[in-house]
PDB file of C-alpha atoms in Angstrom:
ATOM      1  CA  MET A  25      56.362 -76.555  42.691  1.00 57.00           C
ATOM      2  CA  THR A  26      56.427 -72.546  42.264  1.00 56.00           C
ATOM      3  CA  HIS A  27      53.214 -70.851  41.466  1.00 70.00           C
ATOM      4  CA  PHE A  28      55.164 -67.433  39.960  1.00 81.00           C
ATOM      5  CA  VAL A  29      53.101 -65.357  37.839  1.00 88.00           C
ATOM      6  CA  PRO A  30      55.249 -62.799  35.885  1.00 93.00           C
ATOM      7  CA  ASP A  31      54.011 -59.396  34.887  1.00 93.00           C
ATOM      8  CA  ILE A  32      53.047 -60.112  31.304  1.00 94.00           C
ATOM      9  CA  GLN A  33      53.687 -56.256  30.097  1.00 94.00           C
ATOM     10  CA  TYR A  34      53.370 -56.743  26.516  1.00 95.00           C
ATOM     11  CA  ARG A  35      51.651 -59.306  23.941  1.00 95.00           C
ATOM     12  CA  SER A  36      51.073 -58.946  20.505  1.00 91.00           C
ATOM     13  CA  ASP A  37      48.155 -60.123  18.567  1.00 78.00           C
ATOM     14  CA  ASP A  38      49.745 -63.335  17.575  1.00 68.00           C
ATOM     15  CA  SER A  39      51.109 -64.228  20.874  1.00 60.00           C
ATOM     16  CA  SER A  40      47.728 -64.980  22.944  1.00 52.00           C
ATOM     17  CA  SER A  41      48.668 -68.357  23.790  1.00 49.00           C
ATOM     18  CA  GLN A  42      48.005 -68.880  27.723  1.00 48.00           C
ATOM     19  CA  SER A  43      49.427 -72.498  27.235  1.00 48.00           C
ATOM     20  CA  SER A  44      52.264 -73.620  30.080  1.00 49.00           C
ATOM     21  CA  TYR A  45      54.166 -74.270  27.091  1.00 54.00           C
ATOM     22  CA  GLY A  46      53.442 -70.977  25.167  1.00 59.00           C
ATOM     23  CA  GLN A  47      54.589 -70.918  21.661  1.00 70.00           C
ATOM     24  CA  THR A  48      57.990 -71.909  20.835  1.00 90.00           C
ATOM     25  CA  PHE A  49      60.215 -68.652  20.447  1.00 97.00           C
ATOM     26  CA  ASP A  50      63.288 -68.200  18.200  1.00 97.00           C
ATOM     27  CA  ALA A  51      64.819 -66.090  20.501  1.00 98.00           C
ATOM     28  CA  LEU A  52      64.789 -64.976  23.924  1.00 98.00           C
ATOM     29  CA  TRP A  53      66.612 -61.752  25.398  1.00 98.00           C
ATOM     30  CA  ILE A  54      66.814 -61.587  29.003  1.00 98.00           C
ATOM     31  CA  ALA A  55      67.733 -58.232  30.675  1.00 98.00           C
ATOM     32  CA  ALA A  56      68.446 -56.779  34.114  1.00 97.00           C
ATOM     33  CA  HIS A  57      66.495 -53.718  33.664  1.00 96.00           C
ATOM     34  CA  PRO A  58      63.972 -52.356  31.410  1.00 95.00           C
ATOM     35  CA  ASP A  59      65.795 -50.599  28.548  1.00 92.00           C
ATOM     36  CA  ASP A  60      68.614 -52.835  28.617  1.00 95.00           C
ATOM     37  CA  ALA A  61      67.956 -55.098  25.754  1.00 97.00           C
ATOM     38  CA  GLU A  62      67.065 -52.055  23.442  1.00 97.00           C
ATOM     39  CA  LEU A  63      70.089 -50.084  24.138  1.00 92.00           C
ATOM     40  CA  THR A  64      72.215 -53.084  23.660  1.00 96.00           C
ATOM     41  CA  CYS A  65      70.736 -55.323  21.332  1.00 98.00           C
ATOM     42  CA  GLY A  66      68.016 -53.318  19.545  1.00 98.00           C
ATOM     43  CA  GLY A  67      69.163 -53.455  15.961  1.00 98.00           C
ATOM     44  CA  SER A  68      69.452 -57.660  16.426  1.00 98.00           C
ATOM     45  CA  ILE A  69      66.063 -57.832  18.099  1.00 98.00           C
ATOM     46  CA  ALA A  70      64.433 -55.702  15.091  1.00 98.00           C
ATOM     47  CA  ALA A  71      66.229 -57.553  12.636  1.00 98.00           C
ATOM     48  CA  MET A  72      64.932 -61.038  13.647  1.00 98.00           C
ATOM     49  CA  VAL A  73      61.306 -59.706  13.925  1.00 98.00           C
ATOM     50  CA  GLN A  74      61.491 -58.319  10.547  1.00 97.00           C
ATOM     51  CA  GLU A  75      62.850 -61.815   9.100  1.00 97.00           C
ATOM     52  CA  GLY A  76      59.570 -62.874  10.557  1.00 97.00           C
ATOM     53  CA  LYS A  77      61.352 -64.502  13.621  1.00 97.00           C
ATOM     54  CA  ARG A  78      59.288 -64.714  17.175  1.00 97.00           C
ATOM     55  CA  VAL A  79      61.142 -62.880  19.871  1.00 98.00           C
ATOM     56  CA  ALA A  80      60.645 -61.820  23.176  1.00 98.00           C
ATOM     57  CA  ILE A  81      61.852 -59.851  26.474  1.00 98.00           C
ATOM     58  CA  VAL A  82      62.228 -60.682  29.627  1.00 98.00           C
ATOM     59  CA  ASP A  83      63.214 -58.162  32.290  1.00 98.00           C
ATOM     60  CA  CYS A  84      64.393 -59.489  35.778  1.00 98.00           C
ATOM     61  CA  THR A  85      63.697 -56.185  37.678  1.00 97.00           C
ATOM     62  CA  ARG A  86      61.757 -53.107  37.340  1.00 94.00           C
ATOM     63  CA  GLY A  87      64.531 -50.730  37.644  1.00 86.00           C
ATOM     64  CA  GLU A  88      62.916 -48.953  40.767  1.00 89.00           C
ATOM     65  CA  LEU A  89      66.334 -47.917  42.179  1.00 84.00           C
ATOM     66  CA  GLY A  90      67.273 -46.012  38.977  1.00 74.00           C
ATOM     67  CA  SER A  91      67.904 -42.272  39.499  1.00 66.00           C
ATOM     68  CA  ARG A  92      65.264 -41.014  36.992  1.00 76.00           C
ATOM     69  CA  GLY A  93      61.630 -42.205  36.238  1.00 71.00           C
ATOM     70  CA  THR A  94      59.483 -44.616  38.151  1.00 87.00           C
ATOM     71  CA  PRO A  95      58.878 -48.333  37.868  1.00 86.00           C
ATOM     72  CA  GLU A  96      55.339 -47.431  36.487  1.00 93.00           C
ATOM     73  CA  THR A  97      57.233 -45.023  33.942  1.00 91.00           C
ATOM     74  CA  ARG A  98      59.444 -47.631  33.064  1.00 91.00           C
ATOM     75  CA  ARG A  99      56.615 -50.235  32.606  1.00 95.00           C
ATOM     76  CA  GLU A 100      54.883 -47.748  30.205  1.00 95.00           C
ATOM     77  CA  GLU A 101      58.132 -47.277  28.324  1.00 95.00           C
ATOM     78  CA  ALA A 102      59.076 -50.924  28.046  1.00 96.00           C
ATOM     79  CA  ILE A 103      55.435 -51.619  26.510  1.00 97.00           C
ATOM     80  CA  ALA A 104      56.082 -48.570  24.037  1.00 97.00           C
ATOM     81  CA  ALA A 105      59.555 -50.053  23.011  1.00 97.00           C
ATOM     82  CA  SER A 106      58.060 -53.418  22.858  1.00 98.00           C
ATOM     83  CA  LYS A 107      55.816 -52.006  19.981  1.00 97.00           C
ATOM     84  CA  VAL A 108      58.458 -50.180  18.188  1.00 97.00           C
ATOM     85  CA  LEU A 109      60.907 -53.300  17.918  1.00 98.00           C
ATOM     86  CA  GLY A 110      57.630 -55.615  16.997  1.00 97.00           C
ATOM     87  CA  ILE A 111      58.366 -58.432  19.507  1.00 98.00           C
ATOM     88  CA  GLY A 112      55.918 -61.235  20.326  1.00 97.00           C
ATOM     89  CA  GLU A 113      55.912 -60.814  24.094  1.00 97.00           C
ATOM     90  CA  ARG A 114      57.483 -59.396  27.077  1.00 98.00           C
ATOM     91  CA  TRP A 115      57.552 -60.204  30.644  1.00 98.00           C
ATOM     92  CA  ASN A 116      58.564 -58.427  34.219  1.00 98.00           C
ATOM     93  CA  LEU A 117      59.713 -60.991  36.762  1.00 98.00           C
ATOM     94  CA  GLY A 118      59.705 -58.614  39.681  1.00 96.00           C
ATOM     95  CA  ILE A 119      63.124 -59.654  40.946  1.00 97.00           C
ATOM     96  CA  PRO A 120      64.234 -56.501  43.401  1.00 96.00           C
ATOM     97  CA  ASP A 121      66.380 -54.221  41.480  1.00 94.00           C
ATOM     98  CA  GLY A 122      70.048 -54.090  43.022  1.00 91.00           C
ATOM     99  CA  ASP A 123      69.396 -57.563  44.675  1.00 94.00           C
ATOM    100  CA  VAL A 124      69.453 -59.629  41.660  1.00 95.00           C
ATOM    101  CA  THR A 125      70.814 -62.794  44.103  1.00 95.00           C
ATOM    102  CA  ILE A 126      70.919 -66.508  43.394  1.00 95.00           C
ATOM    103  CA  THR A 127      67.835 -68.028  45.336  1.00 97.00           C
ATOM    104  CA  PRO A 128      65.474 -71.035  44.512  1.00 96.00           C
ATOM    105  CA  ASP A 129      62.701 -68.457  44.030  1.00 96.00           C
ATOM    106  CA  HIS A 130      64.830 -66.067  41.507  1.00 97.00           C
ATOM    107  CA  ILE A 131      66.099 -69.164  39.743  1.00 97.00           C
ATOM    108  CA  GLN A 132      62.776 -70.640  39.185  1.00 96.00           C
ATOM    109  CA  ARG A 133      61.211 -67.159  37.914  1.00 97.00           C
ATOM    110  CA  ILE A 134      63.502 -67.694  34.968  1.00 98.00           C
ATOM    111  CA  VAL A 135      62.997 -71.273  34.650  1.00 97.00           C
ATOM    112  CA  VAL A 136      59.360 -70.427  34.254  1.00 97.00           C
ATOM    113  CA  ALA A 137      60.048 -68.104  31.406  1.00 97.00           C
ATOM    114  CA  LEU A 138      62.524 -70.439  29.712  1.00 98.00           C
ATOM    115  CA  ARG A 139      59.785 -73.426  29.878  1.00 97.00           C
ATOM    116  CA  TYR A 140      57.079 -70.759  28.466  1.00 96.00           C
ATOM    117  CA  PHE A 141      58.925 -69.385  25.488  1.00 97.00           C
ATOM    118  CA  ARG A 142      60.960 -72.383  25.120  1.00 97.00           C
ATOM    119  CA  PRO A 143      63.405 -70.471  22.776  1.00 98.00           C
ATOM    120  CA  THR A 144      65.978 -71.557  20.187  1.00 97.00           C
ATOM    121  CA  LEU A 145      68.354 -69.055  21.174  1.00 98.00           C
ATOM    122  CA  LEU A 146      69.123 -67.484  24.506  1.00 98.00           C
ATOM    123  CA  LEU A 147      70.880 -63.836  25.040  1.00 98.00           C
ATOM    124  CA  PHE A 148      71.507 -62.235  28.260  1.00 98.00           C
ATOM    125  CA  PRO A 149      74.078 -60.023  29.904  1.00 98.00           C
ATOM    126  CA  PRO A 150      77.918 -60.527  30.131  1.00 97.00           C
ATOM    127  CA  ASN A 151      79.697 -62.119  33.206  1.00 96.00           C
ATOM    128  CA  PHE A 152      81.613 -59.043  33.738  1.00 94.00           C
ATOM    129  CA  ASP A 153      80.224 -55.290  33.575  1.00 93.00           C
ATOM    130  CA  ARG A 154      79.867 -51.948  34.942  1.00 90.00           C
ATOM    131  CA  HIS A 155      76.542 -52.761  36.654  1.00 91.00           C
ATOM    132  CA  ILE A 156      76.546 -55.554  39.209  1.00 94.00           C
ATOM    133  CA  ASP A 157      73.107 -56.509  38.201  1.00 95.00           C
ATOM    134  CA  HIS A 158      74.066 -57.253  34.860  1.00 96.00           C
ATOM    135  CA  GLU A 159      76.897 -59.734  36.155  1.00 97.00           C
ATOM    136  CA  ASP A 160      74.233 -61.152  38.596  1.00 97.00           C
ATOM    137  CA  VAL A 161      71.673 -61.713  36.067  1.00 98.00           C
ATOM    138  CA  HIS A 162      74.337 -63.646  34.130  1.00 98.00           C
ATOM    139  CA  ARG A 163      75.029 -65.921  36.779  1.00 98.00           C
ATOM    140  CA  LEU A 164      71.372 -66.049  37.565  1.00 98.00           C
ATOM    141  CA  VAL A 165      70.382 -67.165  34.015  1.00 98.00           C
ATOM    142  CA  ARG A 166      73.444 -69.768  33.916  1.00 98.00           C
ATOM    143  CA  LYS A 167      71.959 -71.269  36.721  1.00 98.00           C
ATOM    144  CA  ALA A 168      68.115 -71.349  35.532  1.00 98.00           C
ATOM    145  CA  HIS A 169      69.425 -72.806  32.256  1.00 98.00           C
ATOM    146  CA  PHE A 170      70.798 -75.885  33.598  1.00 97.00           C
ATOM    147  CA  ALA A 171      67.799 -76.206  36.084  1.00 98.00           C
ATOM    148  CA  SER A 172      65.160 -75.517  33.371  1.00 98.00           C
ATOM    149  CA  GLY A 173      66.206 -78.978  31.904  1.00 97.00           C
ATOM    150  CA  LEU A 174      65.855 -81.291  35.298  1.00 98.00           C
ATOM    151  CA  ARG A 175      62.609 -83.048  35.620  1.00 96.00           C
ATOM    152  CA  LYS A 176      62.812 -83.221  39.064  1.00 96.00           C
ATOM    153  CA  ILE A 177      62.501 -79.314  39.160  1.00 95.00           C
ATOM    154  CA  GLU A 178      58.635 -78.672  39.018  1.00 95.00           C
ATOM    155  CA  THR A 179      57.015 -75.479  37.747  1.00 95.00           C
ATOM    156  CA  MET A 180      53.729 -74.246  37.066  1.00 93.00           C
ATOM    157  CA  PHE A 181      52.232 -71.371  34.482  1.00 93.00           C
ATOM    158  CA  HIS A 182      48.517 -70.697  34.689  1.00 89.00           C
ATOM    159  CA  GLY A 183      47.664 -73.829  36.437  1.00 90.00           C
ATOM    160  CA  GLU A 184      49.477 -76.203  34.329  1.00 92.00           C
ATOM    161  CA  ALA A 185      52.704 -78.049  34.974  1.00 94.00           C
ATOM    162  CA  GLN A 186      55.752 -77.053  32.489  1.00 95.00           C
ATOM    163  CA  ALA A 187      57.872 -79.575  30.972  1.00 96.00           C
ATOM    164  CA  PRO A 188      61.735 -79.427  31.130  1.00 97.00           C
ATOM    165  CA  PHE A 189      63.336 -77.419  28.382  1.00 97.00           C
ATOM    166  CA  ARG A 190      66.926 -76.136  27.807  1.00 97.00           C
ATOM    167  CA  PRO A 191      67.568 -73.487  24.987  1.00 97.00           C
ATOM    168  CA  LYS A 192      69.952 -74.918  21.978  1.00 95.00           C
ATOM    169  CA  ARG A 193      72.408 -71.709  22.054  1.00 96.00           C
ATOM    170  CA  MET A 194      73.272 -69.203  24.573  1.00 97.00           C
ATOM    171  CA  PHE A 195      75.163 -65.868  23.953  1.00 98.00           C
ATOM    172  CA  ALA A 196      76.148 -63.136  26.120  1.00 98.00           C
ATOM    173  CA  TYR A 197      75.282 -59.549  24.752  1.00 98.00           C
ATOM    174  CA  MET A 198      77.754 -56.646  25.170  1.00 96.00           C
ATOM    175  CA  GLN A 199      76.745 -53.877  27.801  1.00 94.00           C
ATOM    176  CA  THR A 200      79.015 -51.110  29.064  1.00 91.00           C
ATOM    177  CA  TYR A 201      82.434 -52.755  29.184  1.00 93.00           C
ATOM    178  CA  THR A 202      83.953 -54.383  26.321  1.00 91.00           C
ATOM    179  CA  ILE A 203      84.347 -58.313  26.246  1.00 90.00           C
ATOM    180  CA  PRO A 204      85.629 -60.495  23.705  1.00 93.00           C
ATOM    181  CA  ALA A 205      83.082 -60.698  20.857  1.00 96.00           C
ATOM    182  CA  ASP A 206      82.761 -64.027  18.812  1.00 95.00           C
ATOM    183  CA  LEU A 207      79.847 -62.931  16.869  1.00 96.00           C
ATOM    184  CA  TYR A 208      78.833 -59.532  14.995  1.00 97.00           C
ATOM    185  CA  ILE A 209      75.161 -59.423  13.947  1.00 98.00           C
ATOM    186  CA  ASP A 210      74.803 -56.619  10.805  1.00 98.00           C
ATOM    187  CA  THR A 211      72.436 -53.784  11.960  1.00 98.00           C
ATOM    188  CA  SER A 212      72.633 -51.187   9.462  1.00 98.00           C
ATOM    189  CA  THR A 213      69.391 -51.547   8.103  1.00 98.00           C
ATOM    190  CA  THR A 214      67.537 -51.763  11.783  1.00 98.00           C
ATOM    191  CA  PHE A 215      69.551 -49.034  13.446  1.00 98.00           C
ATOM    192  CA  GLU A 216      67.389 -46.631  13.636  1.00 97.00           C
ATOM    193  CA  TYR A 217      64.647 -48.853  15.462  1.00 98.00           C
ATOM    194  CA  LYS A 218      67.213 -49.492  17.901  1.00 97.00           C
ATOM    195  CA  LEU A 219      67.217 -45.502  18.221  1.00 94.00           C
ATOM    196  CA  ARG A 220      63.530 -45.338  18.355  1.00 95.00           C
ATOM    197  CA  ALA A 221      63.275 -47.754  20.812  1.00 96.00           C
ATOM    198  CA  MET A 222      65.749 -46.360  23.081  1.00 92.00           C
ATOM    199  CA  ARG A 223      63.821 -42.797  22.748  1.00 90.00           C
ATOM    200  CA  ALA A 224      60.804 -44.606  23.772  1.00 93.00           C
ATOM    201  CA  TYR A 225      62.479 -44.619  27.271  1.00 91.00           C
ATOM    202  CA  SER A 226      62.271 -40.916  27.617  1.00 82.00           C
ATOM    203  CA  THR A 227      63.081 -40.825  31.452  1.00 82.00           C
ATOM    204  CA  GLN A 228      66.097 -42.351  30.941  1.00 68.00           C
ATOM    205  CA  PHE A 229      67.746 -41.069  27.543  1.00 65.00           C
ATOM    206  CA  HIS A 230      68.503 -37.781  26.168  1.00 58.00           C
ATOM    207  CA  THR A 231      65.877 -36.933  23.561  1.00 59.00           C
ATOM    208  CA  GLU A 232      65.645 -33.655  21.708  1.00 57.00           C
ATOM    209  CA  GLN A 233      62.179 -33.029  23.058  1.00 53.00           C
ATOM    210  CA  LYS A 234      62.949 -33.239  26.598  1.00 52.00           C
ATOM    211  CA  HIS A 235      62.436 -29.816  28.093  1.00 46.00           C
ATOM    212  CA  ILE A 236      66.008 -28.148  28.715  1.00 43.00           C
ATOM    213  CA  ASP A 237      64.838 -27.433  32.614  1.00 47.00           C
ATOM    214  CA  ASP A 238      64.738 -31.472  32.939  1.00 60.00           C
ATOM    215  CA  GLN A 239      64.930 -31.473  36.814  1.00 65.00           C
ATOM    216  CA  GLU A 240      65.998 -34.974  37.476  1.00 68.00           C
ATOM    217  CA  PRO A 241      69.498 -36.257  38.275  1.00 66.00           C
ATOM    218  CA  GLN A 242      71.728 -36.540  35.254  1.00 66.00           C
ATOM    219  CA  THR A 243      73.142 -40.063  34.592  1.00 63.00           C
ATOM    220  CA  PHE A 244      75.656 -41.876  32.509  1.00 59.00           C
ATOM    221  CA  ILE A 245      73.150 -42.707  30.217  1.00 62.00           C
ATOM    222  CA  SER A 246      70.892 -39.578  30.598  1.00 62.00           C
ATOM    223  CA  ARG A 247      73.572 -37.575  28.937  1.00 67.00           C
ATOM    224  CA  PRO A 248      73.491 -36.391  25.053  1.00 72.00           C
ATOM    225  CA  GLU A 249      76.960 -37.924  24.905  1.00 79.00           C
ATOM    226  CA  PHE A 250      75.666 -41.559  25.823  1.00 81.00           C
ATOM    227  CA  VAL A 251      73.772 -41.692  22.421  1.00 84.00           C
ATOM    228  CA  GLU A 252      76.876 -40.667  20.587  1.00 88.00           C
ATOM    229  CA  PHE A 253      78.596 -43.371  22.198  1.00 90.00           C
ATOM    230  CA  ILE A 254      76.235 -45.954  20.979  1.00 92.00           C
ATOM    231  CA  GLU A 255      76.658 -45.116  17.660  1.00 94.00           C
ATOM    232  CA  ALA A 256      80.274 -44.817  17.773  1.00 96.00           C
ATOM    233  CA  ARG A 257      80.480 -48.473  18.914  1.00 96.00           C
ATOM    234  CA  ALA A 258      78.041 -49.389  16.466  1.00 97.00           C
ATOM    235  CA  ARG A 259      80.102 -48.243  13.903  1.00 98.00           C
ATOM    236  CA  TYR A 260      83.063 -49.509  15.218  1.00 97.00           C
ATOM    237  CA  PHE A 261      81.533 -53.094  15.388  1.00 97.00           C
ATOM    238  CA  GLY A 262      80.444 -52.719  12.247  1.00 98.00           C
ATOM    239  CA  GLU A 263      83.907 -51.590  10.695  1.00 97.00           C
ATOM    240  CA  ARG A 264      85.120 -54.726  11.999  1.00 97.00           C
ATOM    241  CA  VAL A 265      82.914 -56.782   9.694  1.00 97.00           C
ATOM    242  CA  GLY A 266      82.500 -54.562   7.050  1.00 98.00           C
ATOM    243  CA  VAL A 267      78.875 -53.077   7.386  1.00 98.00           C
ATOM    244  CA  LYS A 268      77.661 -49.798   8.566  1.00 98.00           C
ATOM    245  CA  TYR A 269      76.698 -50.940  12.036  1.00 98.00           C
ATOM    246  CA  ALA A 270      76.655 -54.214  14.072  1.00 98.00           C
ATOM    247  CA  GLU A 271      76.150 -55.460  17.564  1.00 98.00           C
ATOM    248  CA  ALA A 272      78.120 -57.946  19.285  1.00 98.00           C
ATOM    249  CA  TYR A 273      77.923 -61.363  21.098  1.00 98.00           C
ATOM    250  CA  GLN A 274      80.047 -63.551  22.985  1.00 97.00           C
ATOM    251  CA  THR A 275      79.248 -67.367  22.722  1.00 96.00           C
ATOM    252  CA  ILE A 276      78.949 -69.221  26.019  1.00 95.00           C
ATOM    253  CA  GLU A 277      79.752 -72.716  24.407  1.00 93.00           C
ATOM    254  CA  PRO A 278      81.490 -73.371  21.239  1.00 92.00           C
ATOM    255  CA  LEU A 279      79.492 -72.635  18.087  1.00 90.00           C
ATOM    256  CA  GLY A 280      79.996 -75.277  15.301  1.00 91.00           C
ATOM    257  CA  LEU A 281      78.905 -75.247  11.509  1.00 89.00           C
ATOM    258  CA  SER A 282      78.153 -78.286   9.573  1.00 93.00           C
ATOM    259  CA  SER A 283      80.436 -76.987   6.853  1.00 95.00           C
ATOM    260  CA  LEU A 284      82.564 -74.013   5.897  1.00 91.00           C
ATOM    261  CA  SER A 285      80.386 -73.680   2.923  1.00 94.00           C
ATOM    262  CA  LEU A 286      77.895 -72.056   5.330  1.00 89.00           C
ATOM    263  CA  LEU A 287      80.281 -69.126   5.474  1.00 86.00           C
ATOM    264  CA  LEU A 288      80.644 -68.620   1.503  1.00 90.00           C
TER     265      LEU A 288
END
């Protein structure tokens, strides 16, 4: 039985439970690195929060192999971004950056999170992407999703045994590579929250306030053009469904409706 203790980086005032069951959340985003959830799904996250839903983020690694910033600055930035989006809680699992292997220990870290948050919706990286950690987290979460429902896999949180649990629905969000999308979420009214949450990661993304003599190495996401890419993609996804901005998701399992009238 694992006794893994996560790094609870942020908890809003209404998310103070220390129970092994936590408080049932409507949605849980799992990401490979701090900032992944914001730059891919920040608009969707902010929209759910503004609808009064309970949302949490779990980052698997501290991003310690990143070319810019440090684990300490990334942690501070993750907290700041969490406040911008208004989420209920944020964890970091401390899995080694660049070594997101499928081991019993790593699987059970995800299981502890699933059984604590007990989310209805589970959202995580795609199975094919530019960064191999994203692909590895996809496979790790799929393994953990199945294991989390098994009674013979026992986990503890804060000294209490956790009950088996599996989320109702799973979705993969789109990161760098374009994958077939089954679902588009209108983020027209929350796109600015997404940008503000991204800007909270001042070591990672270009901001107008950043000194012109920035000495850290330029990366794929630190260039000014990357923010333009994020907006262009949001506009493209929005155009596909007749709105200004949108974010795209892929269903892991078939998504059924009780009636076509739900689409009216």
